[in-house]
Short mmCIF file of C-alpha atoms in Angstrom, two decimals:
data_model
loop_
_atom_site.label_atom_id
_atom_site.label_comp_id
_atom_site.label_asym_id
_atom_site.label_seq_id
_atom_site.Cartn_x
_atom_site.Cartn_y
_atom_site.Cartn_z
CA MET A 11 0.00 0.00 0.00
CA LYS A 12 2.85 2.36 0.90
CA LYS A 13 4.56 1.60 -2.42
CA LYS A 14 1.34 2.37 -4.33
CA THR A 15 0.94 5.69 -2.47
CA ALA A 16 4.54 6.69 -3.26
CA VAL A 17 4.07 5.84 -6.92
CA LEU A 18 0.87 7.89 -7.06
CA LEU A 19 2.63 10.87 -5.45
CA ILE A 20 5.46 10.63 -7.98
CA ILE A 21 2.98 10.49 -10.83
CA LEU A 22 1.10 13.48 -9.38
CA MET A 23 4.27 15.52 -9.03
CA LEU A 24 5.37 14.67 -12.58
CA SER A 25 2.01 15.67 -13.95
CA LEU A 26 2.16 18.96 -12.09
CA LEU A 27 5.62 19.66 -13.45
CA LEU A 28 4.51 18.82 -16.99
CA SER A 29 1.51 21.14 -16.60
CA GLY A 30 3.76 24.16 -15.87
CA CYS A 31 4.00 24.09 -12.09
CA ARG A 32 7.04 23.77 -9.90
CA VAL A 33 7.25 21.81 -6.68
CA GLU A 34 8.97 22.97 -3.51
CA GLY A 35 9.56 20.61 -0.62
CA MET A 36 8.51 21.84 2.79
CA GLY A 37 9.20 19.09 5.28
CA SER A 38 6.72 16.32 4.68
CA LEU A 39 4.52 18.61 2.57
CA ALA A 40 4.88 19.84 -0.97
CA VAL A 41 3.94 23.36 -2.16
CA TYR A 42 2.93 23.63 -5.79
CA LYS A 43 3.52 27.02 -7.51
CA PRO A 44 3.01 28.05 -11.15
CA GLU A 45 6.13 28.25 -13.29
CA GLY A 46 7.56 31.78 -13.12
CA TYR A 47 6.10 32.39 -9.69
CA PHE A 48 8.00 35.07 -7.75
CA ASP A 49 7.63 35.29 -3.98
CA PHE A 50 7.21 39.04 -3.41
CA GLU A 51 6.38 38.49 0.26
CA LEU A 52 9.69 36.75 0.87
CA ALA A 53 11.48 39.40 -1.22
CA ALA A 54 9.94 42.14 0.91
CA GLN A 55 11.18 40.43 4.06
CA LYS A 56 14.73 40.09 2.72
CA ILE A 57 14.92 43.65 1.35
CA SER A 58 13.40 45.13 4.51
CA ALA A 59 15.98 43.37 6.66
CA ALA A 60 18.86 44.56 4.46
CA TYR A 61 17.52 48.12 4.04
CA GLY A 62 16.69 48.62 7.70
CA LYS A 63 13.14 49.81 7.07
CA SER A 64 9.89 48.17 6.13
CA VAL A 65 9.45 47.74 2.37
CA SER A 66 5.96 46.75 1.29
CA GLU A 67 5.10 43.82 -0.93
CA GLU A 68 2.81 46.13 -2.91
CA LEU A 69 5.72 48.43 -3.79
CA LEU A 70 7.79 45.51 -5.03
CA ILE A 71 4.93 44.18 -7.15
CA ASN A 72 4.70 47.62 -8.78
CA ILE A 73 8.46 47.58 -9.48
CA GLY A 74 8.35 44.12 -11.07
CA LYS A 75 10.05 40.81 -10.41
CA ASP A 76 13.13 41.30 -12.61
CA LYS A 77 14.17 44.51 -10.85
CA VAL A 78 13.17 43.16 -7.45
CA GLY A 79 15.32 40.12 -8.19
CA MET A 80 18.33 42.47 -8.43
CA LEU A 81 17.40 44.01 -5.09
CA VAL A 82 17.09 40.58 -3.50
CA ALA A 83 20.53 39.63 -4.87
CA ASP A 84 22.08 42.65 -3.14
CA ALA A 85 20.18 41.86 0.05
CA GLU A 86 21.36 38.26 0.06
CA SER A 87 24.97 39.20 -0.70
CA GLY A 88 25.12 41.81 2.05
CA THR A 89 25.81 44.63 -0.42
CA PHE A 90 22.44 46.39 -0.22
CA THR A 91 22.68 50.19 -0.06
CA GLU A 92 20.56 53.14 -1.12
CA LYS A 93 22.34 52.91 -4.47
CA SER A 94 20.81 49.45 -4.94
CA TRP A 95 17.43 51.07 -5.61
CA LEU A 96 18.88 53.37 -8.27
CA THR A 97 20.87 50.61 -9.96
CA ALA A 98 18.01 48.13 -10.06
CA THR A 99 15.04 50.41 -10.73
CA GLY A 100 16.35 53.77 -11.91
CA TYR A 101 14.75 55.47 -8.91
CA SER A 102 15.60 55.92 -5.25
CA TYR A 103 13.36 54.22 -2.70
CA LEU A 104 11.40 57.42 -2.03
CA ALA A 105 11.03 58.18 -5.74
CA ASN A 106 9.80 54.61 -6.27
CA LEU A 107 7.14 55.24 -3.63
CA ASP A 108 5.98 58.33 -5.52
CA VAL A 109 5.78 56.41 -8.79
CA ALA A 110 3.87 53.57 -7.13
CA ASN A 111 1.47 55.96 -5.41
CA GLY A 112 0.83 57.93 -8.58
CA VAL A 113 1.89 61.30 -7.18
CA VAL A 114 4.58 62.10 -9.77
CA SER A 115 3.39 65.07 -11.86
CA ALA A 116 1.20 66.08 -8.95
CA GLU A 117 1.16 69.72 -7.85
CA ASN A 118 4.44 69.51 -5.95
CA VAL A 119 6.27 66.46 -7.37
CA ARG A 120 7.88 66.60 -10.82
CA ASP A 121 10.02 64.02 -12.59
CA PHE A 122 12.66 65.70 -14.77
CA GLY A 123 13.98 62.37 -16.03
CA TYR A 124 17.64 61.63 -16.79
CA ASN A 125 20.16 64.18 -17.99
CA GLY A 126 22.59 61.66 -19.47
CA LYS A 127 25.31 62.56 -16.96
CA GLU A 128 26.58 61.05 -13.72
CA THR A 129 25.71 64.24 -11.81
CA PHE A 130 23.03 66.90 -11.83
CA ASP A 131 22.99 70.53 -10.67
CA VAL A 132 20.60 72.39 -8.37
CA SER A 133 21.34 76.12 -8.65
CA PHE A 134 20.24 79.19 -6.72
CA VAL A 135 20.39 82.92 -7.39
CA GLY A 136 19.36 85.75 -5.13
CA ASP A 137 17.10 88.77 -5.49
CA VAL A 138 15.78 89.86 -8.87
CA LEU A 139 13.59 92.88 -9.58
CA TYR A 140 11.33 93.26 -12.61
CA ASP A 141 9.39 96.36 -11.46
CA PRO A 142 9.35 98.79 -14.44
CA ASP A 143 9.57 101.81 -12.13
CA PHE A 144 13.10 100.97 -10.99
CA SER A 145 16.45 101.24 -12.70
CA PRO A 146 17.14 97.58 -13.64
CA MET A 147 14.10 97.28 -15.91
CA GLY A 148 14.71 100.78 -17.29
CA HIS A 149 18.20 99.72 -18.28
CA ALA A 150 16.91 96.44 -19.69
CA GLU A 151 14.50 98.33 -21.93
CA ASN A 152 17.37 100.40 -23.29
CA VAL A 153 19.54 97.38 -24.13
CA GLY A 154 16.91 95.05 -25.53
CA GLY A 155 15.81 92.99 -22.54
CA VAL A 156 16.90 91.52 -19.24
CA LEU A 157 18.96 88.77 -20.83
CA ASN A 158 21.16 91.45 -22.39
CA CYS A 159 21.92 92.71 -18.87
CA ILE A 160 23.41 89.38 -17.77
CA ASP A 161 26.52 87.71 -19.17
CA SER A 162 25.52 85.11 -21.74
CA GLU A 163 27.83 82.61 -20.00
CA ILE A 164 25.81 83.05 -16.82
CA VAL A 165 22.51 82.64 -18.66
CA ASP A 166 23.81 79.50 -20.34
CA TYR A 167 24.98 78.15 -16.98
CA LEU A 168 21.61 78.77 -15.35
CA ARG A 169 19.72 77.21 -18.23
CA ALA A 170 21.97 74.16 -18.09
CA SER A 171 21.22 73.63 -14.40
CA ASP A 172 18.81 70.77 -13.88
CA ILE A 173 16.90 72.74 -11.22
CA LEU A 174 17.10 76.53 -10.80
CA LEU A 175 15.52 78.60 -8.02
CA ILE A 176 15.19 82.38 -8.28
CA ASN A 177 14.12 84.62 -5.41
CA ASN A 178 11.02 86.52 -6.63
CA GLU A 179 11.48 89.75 -4.64
CA PHE A 180 8.28 91.54 -5.68
CA SER A 181 4.53 91.29 -6.05
CA ILE A 182 3.13 90.24 -9.43
CA GLY A 183 0.00 91.79 -10.90
CA THR A 184 -1.72 95.09 -11.56
CA ARG A 185 -3.97 95.39 -8.52
CA GLY A 186 -3.53 96.45 -4.93
CA GLU A 187 -1.93 99.47 -3.33
CA PRO A 188 1.61 99.92 -1.96
CA LEU A 189 1.74 99.20 1.75
CA SER A 190 1.45 102.40 3.76
CA GLY A 191 4.63 103.37 5.59
CA LYS A 192 6.92 100.99 3.69
CA THR A 193 9.88 102.72 2.01
CA TRP A 194 10.39 100.36 -0.90
CA THR A 195 7.51 98.54 -2.60
CA PHE A 196 7.83 96.51 -5.77
CA GLN A 197 5.33 95.15 -8.29
CA ALA A 198 5.91 93.60 -11.70
CA SER A 199 3.53 92.66 -14.49
CA PRO A 200 2.31 89.08 -14.97
CA GLU A 201 4.22 89.03 -18.26
CA SER A 202 7.48 89.37 -16.31
CA ILE A 203 7.18 85.72 -15.24
CA GLN A 204 8.49 84.92 -18.70
CA ILE A 205 11.83 86.44 -17.63
CA HIS A 206 12.10 83.79 -14.92
CA LYS A 207 11.51 81.16 -17.58
CA ASP A 208 13.97 82.74 -20.01
CA LEU A 209 16.64 82.50 -17.32
CA GLY A 210 15.82 78.83 -16.83
CA ALA A 211 13.92 79.01 -13.54
CA ASP A 212 12.11 75.87 -12.44
CA ILE A 213 10.89 77.29 -9.13
CA VAL A 214 10.73 80.63 -7.32
CA SER A 215 10.84 81.49 -3.65
CA LEU A 216 8.26 83.89 -2.25
CA ALA A 217 9.62 83.72 1.30
CA ASN A 218 10.82 87.31 1.37
CA ASN A 219 9.93 90.81 2.55
CA HIS A 220 8.52 92.20 -0.73
CA VAL A 221 6.02 89.62 -2.00
CA TYR A 222 3.27 91.32 0.07
CA ASP A 223 4.19 94.89 -0.98
CA TYR A 224 0.81 95.46 -2.64
CA GLY A 225 -1.29 94.02 0.15
CA GLU A 226 -3.51 90.98 0.27
CA ILE A 227 -4.94 91.49 -3.23
CA GLY A 228 -1.47 91.82 -4.70
CA PHE A 229 -0.31 88.77 -2.76
CA TYR A 230 -3.18 86.58 -3.98
CA ASP A 231 -2.62 87.81 -7.53
CA THR A 232 1.06 86.85 -7.24
CA LEU A 233 0.13 83.30 -6.27
CA ASP A 234 -2.49 83.08 -9.01
CA HIS A 235 -0.28 84.44 -11.79
CA LEU A 236 2.60 82.13 -10.94
CA LYS A 237 0.27 79.14 -10.81
CA ALA A 238 -1.29 80.07 -14.14
CA ALA A 239 2.19 80.30 -15.62
CA GLY A 240 3.05 76.84 -14.32
CA MET A 241 5.79 78.16 -12.04
CA PRO A 242 6.17 76.24 -8.75
CA VAL A 243 6.60 78.33 -5.61
CA VAL A 244 7.85 77.79 -2.09
CA GLY A 245 7.67 79.88 1.04
CA ALA A 246 4.21 81.46 0.79
CA GLY A 247 0.57 80.52 0.48
CA ARG A 248 -3.06 81.15 1.34
CA ASN A 249 -2.54 79.45 4.68
CA LEU A 250 0.19 77.77 6.70
CA ASP A 251 -0.26 74.40 5.00
CA GLU A 252 0.45 75.96 1.60
CA ALA A 253 3.28 78.19 2.84
CA ARG A 254 5.17 75.34 4.50
CA GLN A 255 4.81 72.94 1.58
CA ALA A 256 8.02 71.80 -0.09
CA GLN A 257 8.43 71.34 -3.82
CA TYR A 258 10.02 68.12 -5.06
CA PHE A 259 11.93 67.31 -8.23
CA ILE A 260 13.17 63.89 -9.36
CA VAL A 261 16.37 64.05 -11.41
CA ASN A 262 18.34 60.94 -12.40
CA GLY A 263 15.99 59.01 -10.13
CA ILE A 264 16.91 61.03 -7.01
CA LYS A 265 14.25 63.07 -5.25
CA ILE A 266 15.23 66.64 -4.31
CA GLY A 267 13.14 68.73 -1.93
CA ILE A 268 13.22 72.53 -1.62
CA ILE A 269 11.58 74.41 1.22
CA ALA A 270 11.70 78.12 2.09
CA ALA A 271 11.06 80.55 4.95
CA SER A 272 11.83 84.13 5.97
CA ARG A 273 12.84 86.07 9.08
CA ALA A 274 14.02 89.12 7.18
CA GLU A 275 12.00 91.99 8.61
CA LYS A 276 12.96 94.01 11.67
CA VAL A 277 9.75 96.04 11.24
CA TYR A 278 6.96 93.70 10.19
CA PHE A 279 5.04 94.49 7.02
CA THR A 280 4.77 91.00 5.54
CA PRO A 281 2.36 88.69 7.39
CA VAL A 282 3.39 85.19 8.36
CA ALA A 283 0.89 82.57 7.23
CA THR A 284 -1.30 80.95 9.87
CA GLU A 285 -3.77 78.10 9.80
CA TYR A 286 -6.48 80.43 8.52
CA SER A 287 -4.65 83.39 6.94
CA ALA A 288 -2.35 84.01 4.02
CA GLY A 289 1.30 85.01 4.14
CA ILE A 290 4.84 83.79 3.95
CA MET A 291 6.40 80.85 5.78
CA GLY A 292 8.01 82.49 8.77
CA THR A 293 10.96 81.39 10.83
CA TYR A 294 11.16 84.22 13.34
CA GLU A 295 10.54 81.42 15.79
CA SER A 296 11.90 78.21 14.36
CA ALA A 297 9.37 75.64 15.61
CA ASP A 298 6.95 75.67 12.64
CA PHE A 299 9.72 75.65 10.07
CA LEU A 300 11.55 72.87 11.86
CA ASP A 301 8.37 70.78 11.75
CA ALA A 302 8.06 71.51 8.03
CA ILE A 303 11.69 70.48 7.47
CA ARG A 304 11.19 67.20 9.32
CA GLU A 305 8.09 66.43 7.29
CA ALA A 306 9.79 67.26 3.98
CA ASP A 307 12.95 65.35 4.89
CA ALA A 308 10.92 62.17 5.32
CA GLN A 309 9.68 62.53 1.73
CA CYS A 310 12.90 63.20 -0.21
CA ASP A 311 16.48 62.07 -0.58
CA ILE A 312 18.09 65.52 -0.37
CA LEU A 313 16.41 68.55 1.21
CA ILE A 314 17.55 72.14 0.66
CA ALA A 315 16.31 74.98 2.89
CA ASN A 316 16.19 78.43 1.30
CA VAL A 317 16.03 81.12 4.01
CA HIS A 318 15.59 84.91 3.76
CA TRP A 319 17.41 86.42 6.74
CA GLY A 320 20.32 88.47 8.06
CA THR A 321 21.21 92.15 8.30
CA GLU A 322 21.08 94.08 5.04
CA ASN A 323 24.43 95.23 3.62
CA SER A 324 26.42 93.49 6.33
CA VAL A 325 28.70 90.46 6.14
CA LYS A 326 28.45 90.06 9.91
CA LEU A 327 26.20 87.13 10.72
CA GLU A 328 23.32 87.43 13.14
CA THR A 329 23.37 84.99 16.03
CA ALA A 330 20.01 83.65 14.85
CA GLN A 331 21.49 82.74 11.45
CA LYS A 332 24.26 80.66 13.00
CA THR A 333 21.98 79.01 15.55
CA MET A 334 19.05 78.31 13.25
CA ALA A 335 21.16 76.98 10.40
CA LYS A 336 22.36 74.19 12.66
CA GLU A 337 18.81 73.58 13.87
CA TYR A 338 17.60 73.24 10.28
CA ILE A 339 20.32 70.69 9.49
CA ASP A 340 19.65 68.77 12.69
CA ALA A 341 15.98 68.63 11.63
CA GLY A 342 16.87 67.11 8.26
CA ALA A 343 18.07 69.79 5.83
CA ASP A 344 21.06 68.71 3.72
CA ALA A 345 22.05 72.24 2.69
CA ILE A 346 21.14 75.83 3.56
CA VAL A 347 21.07 78.58 0.94
CA GLY A 348 20.28 81.99 2.39
CA GLY A 349 19.52 85.41 0.96
CA HIS A 350 18.17 88.92 1.69
CA THR A 351 21.24 90.90 2.74
CA HIS A 352 22.01 92.44 -0.73
CA CYS A 353 25.58 91.27 -0.20
CA VAL A 354 27.26 87.89 -0.20
CA GLN A 355 27.95 86.53 3.29
CA GLY A 356 30.26 83.76 4.48
CA ILE A 357 30.02 80.02 3.99
CA ASP A 358 30.15 77.27 6.59
CA PHE A 359 29.80 73.53 7.01
CA TYR A 360 27.93 71.78 9.81
CA ASN A 361 28.01 67.99 10.08
CA GLY A 362 29.48 67.98 6.61
CA LYS A 363 26.58 69.93 5.11
CA PRO A 364 27.04 73.32 3.42
CA ILE A 365 25.59 76.59 4.68
CA PHE A 366 25.62 79.59 2.34
CA TYR A 367 24.45 82.31 4.70
CA SER A 368 23.50 84.75 1.94
CA ILE A 369 23.99 84.72 -1.81
CA GLY A 370 23.13 88.42 -2.19
CA ASN A 371 21.46 90.06 -5.18
CA PHE A 372 21.47 88.54 -8.63
CA TRP A 373 19.96 91.34 -10.73
CA PHE A 374 18.27 93.84 -8.48
CA SER A 375 19.74 97.37 -8.56
CA SER A 376 22.27 99.75 -10.11
CA TYR A 377 24.70 99.43 -7.21
CA THR A 378 28.03 97.67 -7.47
CA LEU A 379 27.66 94.58 -5.30
CA ASP A 380 29.11 91.11 -4.94
CA SER A 381 26.88 88.41 -6.39
CA CYS A 382 27.01 84.70 -7.14
CA VAL A 383 25.34 81.55 -8.30
CA VAL A 384 25.38 78.70 -5.80
CA THR A 385 25.15 75.20 -7.24
CA LEU A 386 24.74 71.95 -5.37
CA ARG A 387 26.03 69.15 -7.61
CA VAL A 388 24.56 65.74 -6.78
CA ASP A 389 26.08 62.43 -7.85
CA GLY A 390 24.65 58.92 -8.05
CA GLU A 391 25.68 58.21 -4.47
CA MET A 392 23.63 61.25 -3.38
CA ASN A 393 26.76 63.14 -2.37
CA VAL A 394 26.38 66.93 -2.54
CA GLU A 395 29.26 69.02 -3.89
CA PRO A 396 28.82 72.78 -3.28
CA ILE A 397 30.00 75.16 -6.00
CA PHE A 398 30.32 78.96 -5.80
CA VAL A 399 30.20 80.92 -9.07
CA PRO A 400 31.49 84.47 -8.48
CA LEU A 401 29.61 87.34 -10.11
CA ILE A 402 29.38 91.09 -9.74
CA GLN A 403 26.27 93.27 -10.08
CA GLN A 404 27.19 96.68 -11.46
CA GLY A 405 25.28 99.34 -13.36
CA CYS A 406 22.13 97.21 -13.65
CA GLU A 407 24.13 94.37 -15.18
CA THR A 408 25.49 91.10 -13.80
CA ARG A 409 28.72 89.64 -15.11
CA LEU A 410 30.93 86.66 -14.46
CA LEU A 411 34.26 87.30 -12.74
CA LYS A 412 37.38 85.82 -14.33
CA GLY A 413 41.13 85.68 -13.87
CA GLU A 414 42.79 87.66 -11.10
CA GLU A 415 39.58 89.53 -10.30
CA ARG A 416 37.84 86.18 -9.73
CA ARG A 417 40.55 84.85 -7.40
CA GLU A 418 40.60 88.05 -5.34
CA TYR A 419 36.85 87.81 -4.89
CA LEU A 420 36.99 84.15 -3.86
CA ASP A 421 39.71 84.98 -1.31
CA LYS A 422 37.47 87.68 0.10
CA ILE A 423 34.52 85.31 0.48
CA GLU A 424 36.80 82.78 2.21
CA SER A 425 37.74 85.44 4.75
CA PHE A 426 34.15 86.25 5.72
CA GLU A 427 32.75 84.98 9.00
CA PRO A 428 33.02 82.15 9.98
CA ASN A 429 36.22 81.95 7.85
CA CYS A 430 36.28 78.16 7.67
CA VAL A 431 36.08 77.24 3.96
CA GLU A 432 38.35 77.06 0.96
CA ILE A 433 37.14 77.84 -2.56
CA SER A 434 39.11 76.52 -5.51
CA ASP A 435 39.61 78.53 -8.70
CA ASP A 436 36.84 76.38 -10.20
CA GLY A 437 34.51 77.37 -7.37
CA LEU A 438 34.48 74.08 -5.46
CA VAL A 439 33.80 74.78 -1.78
CA ALA A 440 35.37 72.64 0.92
CA ALA A 441 35.84 72.87 4.66
CA LYS A 442 39.17 74.46 5.52
CA GLN A 443 41.79 71.91 6.47
CA LEU A 444 43.24 72.42 9.93
CA TYR A 445 46.90 71.49 10.18
#
């Protein structure tokens, strides 16, 4: 009887194999699975253990068995890293989550694809002013447009950046009245948004002390015009939830987050957004912004905080700048890029992460002032290399510094408080070596 049973089992197993099923032994039992079956549940367990965080079976099913098989191979070999996601799938873990959840191309998540290089650039410039009643736009009209006021090499550099943020230091629209008692108020036409685009801007910051210059109506119009033009914004909104929202960009599979806030005003004209009222994202007290940083950090691979702060026309840092910059990094920011002071301030590193305290004006006035482009170059290992491009704003034009003039300027920036970085002739910024 036992021999007959064994023969029947063998026949059954052979028939199952011939019908396209495979047989796995499990003790005294046999588990029959269709040919090509992939155990996503087991894969999730192995990848989760190697990655150090829970990875869902549903995510892996969305990725597909061939790519998951590569992830499992890294997990089993003990070589699993964050790079494993990029190598196997073309996206980081967090970017994969966005793809799986269908939020890419949503209001604040954009996939810019692959640039064909091993690195990509996230660039920042400071204040610009497109108000026709002030000298920069008057000069631009005389020379054939804003792009003729800026070195073509700079324009080409900005356009070549994979992500570019410009600080929009004015209200946009035709309505509203200048705020009573405020010395300088700026408003540009809705058509001026095209200048942002011509320069290569992918996002603008509204976390500054001039976006509310034409009151609530002017502020709402600014938000509406930028949205209609398809220009993402950070640092302001109709309420606190909007103002604190980060914008995200996926480049080469890596998800970059940008978030912005301001503590620029000594006399308050620009309201800080609350739960029920419009305004900018404030960081006069850091708690709300720190919460926003923590939330954004959990959703991206690299987070950059853009902060409007400091004392105008002074390279001396405020205590709050030095204290809060460290708080922002401790909360999850991977780099700080500041502005507002109309001059370039010093550069620092904290826990290996760069802090550009202020990048000054970009194209804002007729005065002769130091200027720059700051670029954060990101590689496939998600390392961030800070780059400082030295410029000068003079006579309503902005030009690139070269040769001896360039080196003298870089030496000057190195000497600014806290005097702890070195800048190569190519603009690479590194922590000063202590011997």
